[in-house]
CSV table of C-alpha atoms and ligand atoms in Angstrom, one decimal:
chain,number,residue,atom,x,y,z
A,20,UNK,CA,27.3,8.3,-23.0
A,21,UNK,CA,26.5,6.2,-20.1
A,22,UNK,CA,23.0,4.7,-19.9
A,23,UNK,CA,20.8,6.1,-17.1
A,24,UNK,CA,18.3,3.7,-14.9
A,25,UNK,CA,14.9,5.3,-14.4
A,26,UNK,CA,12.5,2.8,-11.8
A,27,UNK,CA,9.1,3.7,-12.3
A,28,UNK,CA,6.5,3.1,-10.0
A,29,UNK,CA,3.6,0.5,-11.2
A,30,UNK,CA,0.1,0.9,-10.6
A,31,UNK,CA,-2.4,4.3,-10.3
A,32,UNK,CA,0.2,6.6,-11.5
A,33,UNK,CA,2.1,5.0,-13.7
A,34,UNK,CA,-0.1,6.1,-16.6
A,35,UNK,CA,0.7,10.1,-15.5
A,36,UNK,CA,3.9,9.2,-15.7
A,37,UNK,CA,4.2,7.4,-19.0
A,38,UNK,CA,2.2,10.4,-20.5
A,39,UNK,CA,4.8,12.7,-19.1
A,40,UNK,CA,8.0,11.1,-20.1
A,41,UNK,CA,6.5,11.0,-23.9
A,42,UNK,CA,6.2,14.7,-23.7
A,43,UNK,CA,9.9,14.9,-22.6
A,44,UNK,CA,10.8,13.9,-26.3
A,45,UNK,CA,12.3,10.1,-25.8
A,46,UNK,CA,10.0,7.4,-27.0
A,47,UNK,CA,10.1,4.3,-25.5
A,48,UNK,CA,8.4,2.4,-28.2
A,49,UNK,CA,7.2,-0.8,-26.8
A,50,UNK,CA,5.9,1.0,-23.6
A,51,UNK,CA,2.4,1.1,-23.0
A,52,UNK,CA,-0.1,0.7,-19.8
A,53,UNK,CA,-1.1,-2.5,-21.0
A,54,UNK,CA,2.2,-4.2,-21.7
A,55,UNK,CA,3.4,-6.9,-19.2
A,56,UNK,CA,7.0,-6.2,-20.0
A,57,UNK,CA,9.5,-4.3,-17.0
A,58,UNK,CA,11.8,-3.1,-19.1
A,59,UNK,CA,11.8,-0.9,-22.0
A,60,UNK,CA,14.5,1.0,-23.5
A,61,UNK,CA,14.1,5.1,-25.2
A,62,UNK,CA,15.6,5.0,-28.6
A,63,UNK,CA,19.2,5.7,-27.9
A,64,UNK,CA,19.3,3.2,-25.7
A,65,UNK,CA,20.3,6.1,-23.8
A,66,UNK,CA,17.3,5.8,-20.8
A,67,UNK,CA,16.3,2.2,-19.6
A,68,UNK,CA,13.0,2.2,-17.8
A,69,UNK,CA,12.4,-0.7,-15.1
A,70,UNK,CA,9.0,-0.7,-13.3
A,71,UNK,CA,8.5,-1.9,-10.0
A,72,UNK,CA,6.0,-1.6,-7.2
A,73,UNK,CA,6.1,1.7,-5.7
A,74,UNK,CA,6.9,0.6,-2.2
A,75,UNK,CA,10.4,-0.4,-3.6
A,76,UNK,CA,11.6,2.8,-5.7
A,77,UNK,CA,13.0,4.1,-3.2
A,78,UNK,CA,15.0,1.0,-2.3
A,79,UNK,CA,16.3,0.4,-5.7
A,80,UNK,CA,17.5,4.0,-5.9
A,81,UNK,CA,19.0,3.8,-2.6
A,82,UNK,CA,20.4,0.6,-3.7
A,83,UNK,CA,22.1,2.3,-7.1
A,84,UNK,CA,19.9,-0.6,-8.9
A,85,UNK,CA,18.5,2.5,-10.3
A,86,UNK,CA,19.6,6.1,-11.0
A,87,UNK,CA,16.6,7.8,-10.8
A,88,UNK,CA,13.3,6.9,-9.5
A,89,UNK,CA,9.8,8.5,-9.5
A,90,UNK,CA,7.3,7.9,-6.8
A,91,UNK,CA,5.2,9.2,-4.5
A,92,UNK,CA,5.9,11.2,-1.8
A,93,UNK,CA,4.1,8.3,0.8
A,94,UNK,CA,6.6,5.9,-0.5
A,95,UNK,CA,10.1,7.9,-0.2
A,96,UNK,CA,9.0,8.9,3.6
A,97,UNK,CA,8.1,5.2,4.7
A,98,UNK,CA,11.0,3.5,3.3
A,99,UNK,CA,13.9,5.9,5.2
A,100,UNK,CA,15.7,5.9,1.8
A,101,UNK,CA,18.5,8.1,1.8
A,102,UNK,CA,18.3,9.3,-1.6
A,103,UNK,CA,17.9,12.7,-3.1
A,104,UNK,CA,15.0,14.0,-3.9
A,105,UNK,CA,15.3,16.5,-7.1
A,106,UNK,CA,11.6,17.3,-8.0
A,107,UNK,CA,8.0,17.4,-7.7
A,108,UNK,CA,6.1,16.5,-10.5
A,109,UNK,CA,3.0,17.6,-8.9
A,110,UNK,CA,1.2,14.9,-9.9
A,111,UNK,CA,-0.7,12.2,-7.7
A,112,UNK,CA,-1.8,15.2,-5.1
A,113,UNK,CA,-3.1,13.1,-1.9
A,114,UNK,CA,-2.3,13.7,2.1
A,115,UNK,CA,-1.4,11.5,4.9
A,116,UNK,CA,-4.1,12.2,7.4
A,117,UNK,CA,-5.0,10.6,11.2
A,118,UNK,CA,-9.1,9.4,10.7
A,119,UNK,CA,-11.0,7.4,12.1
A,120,UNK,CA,-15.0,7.3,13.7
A,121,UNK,CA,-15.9,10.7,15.2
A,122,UNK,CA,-17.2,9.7,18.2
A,123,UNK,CA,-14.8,7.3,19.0
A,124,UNK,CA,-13.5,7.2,22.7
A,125,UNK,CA,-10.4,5.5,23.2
A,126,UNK,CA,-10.6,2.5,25.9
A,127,UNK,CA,-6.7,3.1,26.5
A,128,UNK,CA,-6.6,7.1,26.8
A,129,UNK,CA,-2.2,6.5,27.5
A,130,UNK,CA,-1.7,4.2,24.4
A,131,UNK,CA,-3.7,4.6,21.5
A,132,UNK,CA,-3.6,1.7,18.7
A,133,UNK,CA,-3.2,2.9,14.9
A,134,UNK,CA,-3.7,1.2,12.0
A,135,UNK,CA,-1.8,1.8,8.8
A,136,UNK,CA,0.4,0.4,5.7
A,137,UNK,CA,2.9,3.4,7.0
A,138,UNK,CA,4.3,2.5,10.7
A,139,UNK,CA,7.4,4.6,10.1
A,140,UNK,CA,5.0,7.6,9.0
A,141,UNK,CA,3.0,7.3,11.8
A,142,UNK,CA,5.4,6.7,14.7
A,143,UNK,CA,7.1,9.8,13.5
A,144,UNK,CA,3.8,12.0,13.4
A,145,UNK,CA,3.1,10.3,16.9
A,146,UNK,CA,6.2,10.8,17.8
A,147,UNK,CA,5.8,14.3,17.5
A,148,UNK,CA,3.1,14.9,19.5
A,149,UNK,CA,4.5,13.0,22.4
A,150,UNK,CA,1.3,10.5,22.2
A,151,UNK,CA,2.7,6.9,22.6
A,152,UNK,CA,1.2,4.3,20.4
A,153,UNK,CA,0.7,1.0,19.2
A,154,UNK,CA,0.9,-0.2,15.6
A,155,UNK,CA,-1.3,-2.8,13.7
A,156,UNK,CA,0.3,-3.2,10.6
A,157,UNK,CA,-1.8,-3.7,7.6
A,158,UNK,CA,-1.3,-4.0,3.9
A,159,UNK,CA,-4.8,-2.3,2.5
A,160,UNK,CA,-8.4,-1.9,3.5
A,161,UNK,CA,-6.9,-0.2,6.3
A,162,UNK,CA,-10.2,1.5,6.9
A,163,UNK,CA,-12.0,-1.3,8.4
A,164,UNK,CA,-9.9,-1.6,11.4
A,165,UNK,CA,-11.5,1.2,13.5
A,166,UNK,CA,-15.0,-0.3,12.0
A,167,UNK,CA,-14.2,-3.7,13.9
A,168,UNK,CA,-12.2,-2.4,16.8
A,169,UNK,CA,-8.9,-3.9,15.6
A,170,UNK,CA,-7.8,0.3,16.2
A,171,UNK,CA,-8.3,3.6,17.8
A,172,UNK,CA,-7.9,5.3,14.6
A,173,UNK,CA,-5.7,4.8,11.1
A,174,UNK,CA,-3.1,6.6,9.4
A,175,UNK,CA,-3.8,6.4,5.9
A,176,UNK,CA,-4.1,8.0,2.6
A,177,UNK,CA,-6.7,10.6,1.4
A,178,UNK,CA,-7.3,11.3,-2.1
A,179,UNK,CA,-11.1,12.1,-3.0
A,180,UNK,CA,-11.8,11.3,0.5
A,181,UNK,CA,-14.3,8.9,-0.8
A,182,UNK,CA,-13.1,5.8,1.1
A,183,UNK,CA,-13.8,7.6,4.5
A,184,UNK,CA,-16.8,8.8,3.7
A,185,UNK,CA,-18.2,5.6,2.1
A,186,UNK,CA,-17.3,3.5,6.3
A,187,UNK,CA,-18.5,6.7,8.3
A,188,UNK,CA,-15.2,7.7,8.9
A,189,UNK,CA,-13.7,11.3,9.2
A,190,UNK,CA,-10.2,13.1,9.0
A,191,UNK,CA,-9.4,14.0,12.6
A,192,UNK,CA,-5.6,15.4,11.8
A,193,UNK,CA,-3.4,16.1,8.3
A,194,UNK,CA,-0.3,15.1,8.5
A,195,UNK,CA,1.5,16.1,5.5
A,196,UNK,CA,0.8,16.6,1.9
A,197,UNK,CA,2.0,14.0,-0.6
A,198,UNK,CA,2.4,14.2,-4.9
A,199,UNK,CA,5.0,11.9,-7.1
A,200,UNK,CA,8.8,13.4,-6.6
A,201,UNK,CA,11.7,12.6,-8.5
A,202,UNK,CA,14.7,11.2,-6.1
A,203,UNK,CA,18.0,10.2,-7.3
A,204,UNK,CA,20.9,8.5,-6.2
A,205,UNK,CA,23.7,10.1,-4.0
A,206,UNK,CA,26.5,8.3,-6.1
A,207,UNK,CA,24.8,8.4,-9.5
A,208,UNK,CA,24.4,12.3,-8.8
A,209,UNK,CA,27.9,13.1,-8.6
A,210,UNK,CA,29.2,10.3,-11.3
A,211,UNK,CA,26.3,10.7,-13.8
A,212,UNK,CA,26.0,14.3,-13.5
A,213,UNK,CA,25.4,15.0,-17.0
A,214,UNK,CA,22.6,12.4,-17.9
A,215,UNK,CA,21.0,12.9,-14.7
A,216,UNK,CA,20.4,16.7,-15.2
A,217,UNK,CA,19.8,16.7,-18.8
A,218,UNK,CA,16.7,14.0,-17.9
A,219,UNK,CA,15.3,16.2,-14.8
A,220,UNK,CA,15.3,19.0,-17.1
A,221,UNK,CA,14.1,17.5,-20.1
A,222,UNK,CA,11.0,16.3,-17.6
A,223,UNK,CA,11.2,20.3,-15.9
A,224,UNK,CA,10.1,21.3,-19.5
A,225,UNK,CA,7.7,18.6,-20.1
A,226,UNK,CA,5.7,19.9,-17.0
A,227,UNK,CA,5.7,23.6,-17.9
B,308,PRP,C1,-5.9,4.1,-1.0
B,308,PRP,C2,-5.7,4.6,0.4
B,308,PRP,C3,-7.1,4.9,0.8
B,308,PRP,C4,-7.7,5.4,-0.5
B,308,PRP,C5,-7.8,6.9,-0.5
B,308,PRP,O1,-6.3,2.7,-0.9
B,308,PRP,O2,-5.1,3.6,1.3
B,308,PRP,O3,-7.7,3.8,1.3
B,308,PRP,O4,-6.9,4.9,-1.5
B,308,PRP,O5,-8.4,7.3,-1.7
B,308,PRP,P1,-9.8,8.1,-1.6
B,308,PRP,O6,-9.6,9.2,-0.6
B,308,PRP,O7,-9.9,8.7,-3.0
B,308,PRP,O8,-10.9,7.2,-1.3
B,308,PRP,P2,-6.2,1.8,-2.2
B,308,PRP,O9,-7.4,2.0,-3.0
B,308,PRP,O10,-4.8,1.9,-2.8
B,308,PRP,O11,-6.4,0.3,-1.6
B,308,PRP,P3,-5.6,-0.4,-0.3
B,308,PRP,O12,-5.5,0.5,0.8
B,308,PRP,O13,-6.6,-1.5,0.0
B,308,PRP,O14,-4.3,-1.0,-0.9
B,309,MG,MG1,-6.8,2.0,1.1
């Protein structure tokens, strides 16, 4: 049987999802949280795990560098990948939201300027609304930009909602809920059929 490519995101949920994929049945025995290595291999030979950052999941199962991938939510909707996506693992629960300082008054009532790691996520959300913007793109500590002035408000992710709370800022809009999903590849879907499906449900029973 044909080998199947699973990218697997690094980082906060990684963990979750090594915990999961152990309860599917396959052992990957050299993979652990602490290991440095980005590949590891089930027993069979039969799954091959790659890790990457999660921003490029989606990429490298767009690509077909990977048959399956397992990411969040934010990442899948940011990157435009045209992949499918299969499942939701329900794990890694957070929400895009709009936040910023409560009492803020925009100097530019026409354009307002937002702040976030996610410009696609936001023009479309903006988009939406028929509010015009400007982006400020930023890579982390997103929060600080309507602290300084550097933004009207941020698109951003909120989890415990602790990061908000802890710079004085508050939710103003959700945008959308986000947790990990499965996505796949269009052309592995149709010529790996049979690994593909036997993984998703092998994970399917894992999370019952
Ligand atoms: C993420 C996100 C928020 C925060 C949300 O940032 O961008 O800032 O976590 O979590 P909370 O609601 O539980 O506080 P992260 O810690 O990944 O850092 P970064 O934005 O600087 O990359
Ligand atoms: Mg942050």
């Amino acid at each position: 049987m044909e080998q199947i490519t699973l990218a697997l995101a690094k980082g906060r949920p990684a963990k979750q999802t090594i915990s999961l994929l152990e309860k599917t049945g396959e052992h990957f025995p050299e993979l652990t949280e602490e290991s440095r290595k980005l590949v590891f291999h089930n027993l069979d030979q039969s799954i091959k795990v790659i890790f990457v950052k999660a921003v490029d999941v989606p990429t490298y199962v767009e690509k077909g560098a990977a048959d399956i991938g397992i990411v969040g939510k934010d990442n899948i909707l940011e990157s435009l990948a045209d992949v499918y996506e299969l499942l939701d693992l329900k794990i890694g629960k957070c929400k895009f939201s709009v936040a910023g300082k409560a009492d803020h008054q925009p100097s530019d009532n026409q354009k307002l300027t937002i702040a976030t790691k996610y410009p696609n996520i936001a023009k479309k959300h903006f988009k939406k609304k028929g509010q015009p913007i400007e982006i400020v793109k930023l890579n982390g500590s997103v929060e600080l930009a309507p602290l300084i002035g550097l933004a009207d408000y941020i698109v951003d992710i909120v989890e415990t909602g602790n990061t908000l709370r802890e710079n004085d800022l508050s939710v103003l809009e959700d945008i959308e809920t986000i947790s990990t999903r499965l996505i796949v590849n269009k052309a592995s879907f149709a010529t790996k059929s049979m690994q593909v499906n036997q993984f998703i449900n092998q994970l399917k029973r894992a999370l019952e």
